XYZ file of C-alpha atoms in Angstrom:
352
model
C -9.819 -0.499 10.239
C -9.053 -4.529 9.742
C -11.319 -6.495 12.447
C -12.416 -3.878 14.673
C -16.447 -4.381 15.707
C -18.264 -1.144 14.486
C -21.981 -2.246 14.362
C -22.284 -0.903 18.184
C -19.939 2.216 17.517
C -21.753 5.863 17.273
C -20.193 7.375 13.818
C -19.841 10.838 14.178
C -21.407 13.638 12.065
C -17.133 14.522 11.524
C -16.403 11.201 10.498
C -16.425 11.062 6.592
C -15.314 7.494 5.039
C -13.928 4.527 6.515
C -11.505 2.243 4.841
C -11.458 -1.391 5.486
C -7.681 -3.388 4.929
C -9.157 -5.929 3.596
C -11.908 -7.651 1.162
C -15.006 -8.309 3.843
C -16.811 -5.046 5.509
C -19.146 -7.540 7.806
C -17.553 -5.500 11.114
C -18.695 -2.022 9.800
C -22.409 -1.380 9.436
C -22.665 -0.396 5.773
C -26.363 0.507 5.442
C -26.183 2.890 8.293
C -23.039 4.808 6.973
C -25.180 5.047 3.561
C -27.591 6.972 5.753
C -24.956 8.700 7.190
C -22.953 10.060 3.512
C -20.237 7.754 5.332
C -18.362 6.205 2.241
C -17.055 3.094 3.033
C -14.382 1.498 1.180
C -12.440 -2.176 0.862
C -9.495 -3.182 -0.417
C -10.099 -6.071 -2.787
C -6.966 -7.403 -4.087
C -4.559 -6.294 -1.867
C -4.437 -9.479 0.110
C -5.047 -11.794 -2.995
C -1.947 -13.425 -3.544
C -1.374 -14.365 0.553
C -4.761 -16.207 0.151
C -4.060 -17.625 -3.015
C -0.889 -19.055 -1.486
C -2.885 -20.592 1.422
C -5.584 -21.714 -0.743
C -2.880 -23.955 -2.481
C -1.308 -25.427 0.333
C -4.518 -26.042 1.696
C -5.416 -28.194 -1.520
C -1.976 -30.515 -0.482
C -3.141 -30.223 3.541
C -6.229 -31.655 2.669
C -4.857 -34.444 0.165
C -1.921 -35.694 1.986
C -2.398 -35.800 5.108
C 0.504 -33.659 6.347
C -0.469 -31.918 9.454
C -1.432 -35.518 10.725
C 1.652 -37.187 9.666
C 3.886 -34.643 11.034
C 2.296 -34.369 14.657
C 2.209 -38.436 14.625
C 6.707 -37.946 14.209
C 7.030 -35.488 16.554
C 5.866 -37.454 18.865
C 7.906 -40.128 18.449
C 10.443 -37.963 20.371
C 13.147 -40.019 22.703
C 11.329 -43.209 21.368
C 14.002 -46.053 20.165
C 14.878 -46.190 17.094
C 12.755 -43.417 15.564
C 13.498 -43.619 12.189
C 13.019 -46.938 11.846
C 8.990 -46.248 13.369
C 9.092 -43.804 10.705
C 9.320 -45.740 8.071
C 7.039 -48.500 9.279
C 4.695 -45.930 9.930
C 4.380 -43.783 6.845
C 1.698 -45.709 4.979
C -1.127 -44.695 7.248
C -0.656 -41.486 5.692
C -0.688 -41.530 2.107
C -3.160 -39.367 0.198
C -3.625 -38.672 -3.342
C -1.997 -36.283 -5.752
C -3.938 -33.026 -7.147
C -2.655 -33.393 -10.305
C -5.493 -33.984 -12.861
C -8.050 -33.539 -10.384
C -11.127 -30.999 -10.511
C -10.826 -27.837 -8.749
C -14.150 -26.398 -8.352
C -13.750 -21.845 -7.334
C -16.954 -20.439 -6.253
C -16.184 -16.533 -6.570
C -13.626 -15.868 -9.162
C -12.908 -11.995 -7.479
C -9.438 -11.242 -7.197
C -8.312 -14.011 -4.950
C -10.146 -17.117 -6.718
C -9.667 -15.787 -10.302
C -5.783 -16.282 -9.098
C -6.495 -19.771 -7.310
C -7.768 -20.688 -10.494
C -5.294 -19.589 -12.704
C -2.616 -21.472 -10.449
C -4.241 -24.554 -9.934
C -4.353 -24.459 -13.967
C -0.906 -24.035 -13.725
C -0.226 -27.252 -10.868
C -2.107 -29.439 -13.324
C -5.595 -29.541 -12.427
C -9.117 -29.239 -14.199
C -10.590 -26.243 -12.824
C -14.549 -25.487 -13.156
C -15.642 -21.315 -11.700
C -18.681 -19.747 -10.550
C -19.241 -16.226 -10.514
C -22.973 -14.823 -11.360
C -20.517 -10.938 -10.768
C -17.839 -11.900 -12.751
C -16.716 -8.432 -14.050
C -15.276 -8.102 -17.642
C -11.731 -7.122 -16.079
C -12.052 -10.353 -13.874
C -13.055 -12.686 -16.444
C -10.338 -11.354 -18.997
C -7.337 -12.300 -16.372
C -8.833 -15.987 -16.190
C -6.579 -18.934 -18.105
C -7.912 -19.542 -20.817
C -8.383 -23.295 -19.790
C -10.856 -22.121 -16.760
C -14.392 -23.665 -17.396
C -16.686 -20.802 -16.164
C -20.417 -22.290 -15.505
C -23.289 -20.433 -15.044
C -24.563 -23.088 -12.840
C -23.537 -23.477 -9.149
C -24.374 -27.058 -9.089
C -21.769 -28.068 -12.026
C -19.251 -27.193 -9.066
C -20.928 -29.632 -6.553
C -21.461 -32.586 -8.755
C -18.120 -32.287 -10.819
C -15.272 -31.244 -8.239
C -12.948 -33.238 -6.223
C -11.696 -30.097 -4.570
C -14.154 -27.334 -3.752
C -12.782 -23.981 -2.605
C -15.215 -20.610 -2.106
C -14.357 -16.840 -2.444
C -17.031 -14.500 -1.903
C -18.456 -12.132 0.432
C -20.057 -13.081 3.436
C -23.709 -11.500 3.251
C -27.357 -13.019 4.498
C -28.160 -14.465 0.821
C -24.064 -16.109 0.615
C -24.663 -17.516 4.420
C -24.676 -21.240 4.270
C -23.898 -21.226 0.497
C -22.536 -24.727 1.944
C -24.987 -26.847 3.109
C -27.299 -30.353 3.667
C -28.034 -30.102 -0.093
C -25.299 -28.985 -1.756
C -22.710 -31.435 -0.094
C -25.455 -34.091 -0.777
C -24.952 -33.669 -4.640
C -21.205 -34.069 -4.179
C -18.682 -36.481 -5.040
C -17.768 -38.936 -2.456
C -14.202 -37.845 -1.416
C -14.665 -34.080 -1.792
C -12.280 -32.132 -0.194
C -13.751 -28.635 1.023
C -11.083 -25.367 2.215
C -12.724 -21.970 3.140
C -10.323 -19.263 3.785
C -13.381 -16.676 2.967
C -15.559 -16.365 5.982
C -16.846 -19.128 7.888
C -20.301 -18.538 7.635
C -20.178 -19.385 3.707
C -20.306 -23.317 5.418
C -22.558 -24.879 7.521
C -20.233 -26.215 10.105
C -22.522 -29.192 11.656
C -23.130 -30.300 7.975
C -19.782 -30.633 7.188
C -18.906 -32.632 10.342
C -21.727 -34.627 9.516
C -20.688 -35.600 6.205
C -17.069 -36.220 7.264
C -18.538 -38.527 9.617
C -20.438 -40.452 7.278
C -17.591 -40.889 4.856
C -18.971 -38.160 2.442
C -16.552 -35.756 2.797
C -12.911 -36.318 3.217
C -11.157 -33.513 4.680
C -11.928 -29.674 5.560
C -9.707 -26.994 5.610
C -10.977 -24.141 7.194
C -9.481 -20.786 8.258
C -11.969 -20.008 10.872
C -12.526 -21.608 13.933
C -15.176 -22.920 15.967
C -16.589 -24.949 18.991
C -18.242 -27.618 16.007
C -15.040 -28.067 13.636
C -12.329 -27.635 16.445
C -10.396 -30.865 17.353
C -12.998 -32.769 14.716
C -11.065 -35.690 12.555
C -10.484 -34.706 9.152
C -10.551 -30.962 9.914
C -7.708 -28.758 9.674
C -8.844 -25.065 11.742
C -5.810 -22.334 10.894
C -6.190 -19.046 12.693
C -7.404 -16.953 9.976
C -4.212 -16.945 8.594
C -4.958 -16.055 4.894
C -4.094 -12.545 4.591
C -1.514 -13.139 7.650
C 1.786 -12.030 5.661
C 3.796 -8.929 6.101
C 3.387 -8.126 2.788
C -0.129 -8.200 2.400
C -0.851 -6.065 5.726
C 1.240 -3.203 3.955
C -0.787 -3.501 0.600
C -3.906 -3.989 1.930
C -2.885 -0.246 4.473
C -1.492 1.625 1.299
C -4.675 0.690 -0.705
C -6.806 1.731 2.081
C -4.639 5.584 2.828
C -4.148 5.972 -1.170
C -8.253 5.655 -1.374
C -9.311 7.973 1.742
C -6.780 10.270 0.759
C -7.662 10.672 -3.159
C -11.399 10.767 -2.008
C -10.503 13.707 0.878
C -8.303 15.532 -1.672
C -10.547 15.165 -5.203
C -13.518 13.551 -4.164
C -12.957 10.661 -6.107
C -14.329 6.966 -5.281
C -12.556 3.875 -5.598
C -13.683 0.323 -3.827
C -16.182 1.407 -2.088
C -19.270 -0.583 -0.991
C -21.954 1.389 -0.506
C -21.214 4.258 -2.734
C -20.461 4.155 -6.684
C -17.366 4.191 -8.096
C -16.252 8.079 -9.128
C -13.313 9.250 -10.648
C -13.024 12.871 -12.310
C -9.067 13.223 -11.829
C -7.909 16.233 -10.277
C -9.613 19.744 -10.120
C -8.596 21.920 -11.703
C -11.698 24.544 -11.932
C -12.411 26.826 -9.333
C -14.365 24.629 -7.167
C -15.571 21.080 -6.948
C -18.317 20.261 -4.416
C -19.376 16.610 -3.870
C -23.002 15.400 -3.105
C -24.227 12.443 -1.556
C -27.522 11.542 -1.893
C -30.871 8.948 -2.473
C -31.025 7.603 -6.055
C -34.053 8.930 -6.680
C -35.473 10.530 -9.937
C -35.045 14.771 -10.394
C -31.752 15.186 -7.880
C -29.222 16.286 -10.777
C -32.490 18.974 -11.422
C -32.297 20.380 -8.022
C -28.518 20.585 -7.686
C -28.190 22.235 -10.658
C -31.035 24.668 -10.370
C -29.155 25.778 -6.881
C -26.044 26.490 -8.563
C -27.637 28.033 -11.378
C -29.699 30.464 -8.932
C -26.646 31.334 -7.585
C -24.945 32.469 -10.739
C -22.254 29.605 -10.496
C -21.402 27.655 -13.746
C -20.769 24.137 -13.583
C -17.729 22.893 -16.128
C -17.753 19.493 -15.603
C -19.912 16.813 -13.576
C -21.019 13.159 -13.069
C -23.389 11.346 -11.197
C -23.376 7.702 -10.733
C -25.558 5.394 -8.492
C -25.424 2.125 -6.295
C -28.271 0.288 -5.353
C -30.023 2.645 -3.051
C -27.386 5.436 -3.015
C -25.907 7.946 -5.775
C -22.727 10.341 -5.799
C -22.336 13.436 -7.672
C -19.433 15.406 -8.021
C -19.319 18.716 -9.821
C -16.940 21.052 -11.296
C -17.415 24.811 -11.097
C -15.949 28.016 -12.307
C -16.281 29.941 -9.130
C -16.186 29.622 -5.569
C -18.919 27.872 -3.674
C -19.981 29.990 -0.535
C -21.229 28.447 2.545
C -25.004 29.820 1.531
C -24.838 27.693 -1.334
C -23.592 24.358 0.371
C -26.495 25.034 2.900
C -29.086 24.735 0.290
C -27.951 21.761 -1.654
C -27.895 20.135 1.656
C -31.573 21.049 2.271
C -32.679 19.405 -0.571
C -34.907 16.442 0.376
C -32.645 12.774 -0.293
C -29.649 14.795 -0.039
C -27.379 12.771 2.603
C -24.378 15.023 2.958
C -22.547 17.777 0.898
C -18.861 18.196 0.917
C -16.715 20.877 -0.513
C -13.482 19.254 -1.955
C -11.959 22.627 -3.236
């Protein structure tokens, strides 16, 4: 799925995983497909680089007032001597360069770690937040990347502020009264995340009161729509050919691997789970409660029905654990029936 609404949808007991093309999983209700043994999946990074893109010529929207300035000549259309308005008229929108200016990236994922590494490269100071930064993340940074540990270093230091995380209830309004209070006066603000991560009616507020100078937003609504000083785009940022087919390939290449071997990659409400290809006899998956004594039960099943295990691993996620196991001879139905009686167990799956 990309956008489709799910929350309202009935997931059948058939219905295994779901793959989202894209970063966000706010349209599929991931809780409930926990309950379910419904794996759910993203595909973070895919899209990166057509954000990152936008994200950058948002920074020049927002400094140099070019949306305005070419809406004001186009409608100079059939007027006398146009070029000559042109000219005359081109002061009222100059705006300042981004070179040597701060970027502050709140969420240095896939898509800001890249905004930050190419706003590095355009010249600017760049400060990141990340309380998740993940070794592999942190690693691709440029070196010249100031990484805080402190959110407010971003709201009192940037000239530029641009934000890259999941929408969730503890990220909504990461954006608000108080944090655009302890900004400079001039920030610029772009969200291409979710619209959410900003309080709207603060924002117009502040641009109003001269705190704020321009917003650059890729969502749309009735408060920012047709504001001054606010550029809406139509959720454009992953809106390129070539990250639709990356973000679908991810999303087949991880259903299919976890269909075929059982294996989990990117998904958001199970762990990640990886044992290759099977090659034993039989591999049988389990989904289940992380709760203490499950790898006990499983195994004592197996072992009462005279089937060795070669090879396992269980890993947990919050709430939520996956085992998959390797065995030396064939798993009958009898068997399957009783690891799925087990009490936490949410679903049992024979791979092979």
């Amino acid at each position: 799925v990309r956008s489709a609404k799910m929350h309202d949808m009935e997931m059948p007991e058939s219905l295994l995983a779901i793959a989202r093309a894209g970063a966000g999983v706010n349209n599929i209700p991931v809780e409930k497909c926990a309950e379910q043994g419904i794996v759910v999946f993203n595909t973070p990074g895919a899209n990166s680089n057509a954000v990152k893109e936008l994200a950058i010529c948002a920074l020049l929207l927002s400094s140099r007032k070019i949306t305005e300035a070419a809406a004001w000549a186009a409608s100079l259309k059939g007027t006398p001597d146009a070029p000559k308005t042109v000219e005359g008229g081109k002061s009222k929108f100059a705006g300042p360069e981004i070179l040597g200016k701060t970027l502050g990236v709140i969420g240095l994922g896939a898509i800001g770690g890249k905004i930050a590494n190419a706003a590095v490269a355009l010249g600017m100071d760049v400060i990141g937040y990340d309380p998740f930064l993940s070794v592999n993340a942190a690693i691709q940074l440029d070196p010249a990347v100031k990484v805080t540990a402190d959110i407010n270093d971003i709201y009192k230091n940037s000239d530029y502020i641009t934000i890259h995380v999941p929408y969730t209830p503890d990220t909504k309004n990461t954006i608000d009264e108080a944090q655009i209070a302890m900004m400079k006066d001039g920030v610029r603000l772009i969200n291409l995340a979710r619209g959410e991560l900003i309080n709207s009616a603060a924002v117009v507020k502040a641009i109003k009161d001269g705190k704020i100078a321009k917003y650059v937003t890729d969502f749309a609504d009735d408060v920012v729509l047709g504001e001054e000083n606010v550029i809406v785009l139509p959720h454009l940022g992953a809106s390129t050919p070539e990250s639709e087919d990356n973000c679908a390939i991810m999303a087949v290449r991880e259903i299919r691997d976890y269909m075929e071997n059982g294996n989990i990659t990117h998904s958001v409400n199970y762990p990640d789970c990886n044992m290759g290809a099977c090659t034993t006899a039989g591999r049988v998956a389990i989904l289940h409660k992380n709760v203490k004594g499950m790898i006990g039960q499983y195994t004592t099943v197996l072992g009462e029905a005279d089937i060795n295990v070669s090879d396992m691993t269980n890993k947990a996620k919050g709430d939520y654990a996956y085992a998959l196991i390797d065995v030396d001879s064939q798993i009958t139905d009898d068997v399957l029936k009783k690891l799925q009686a087990i009490d936490d167990v949410l679903r049992v799956r024979l791979v092979k």
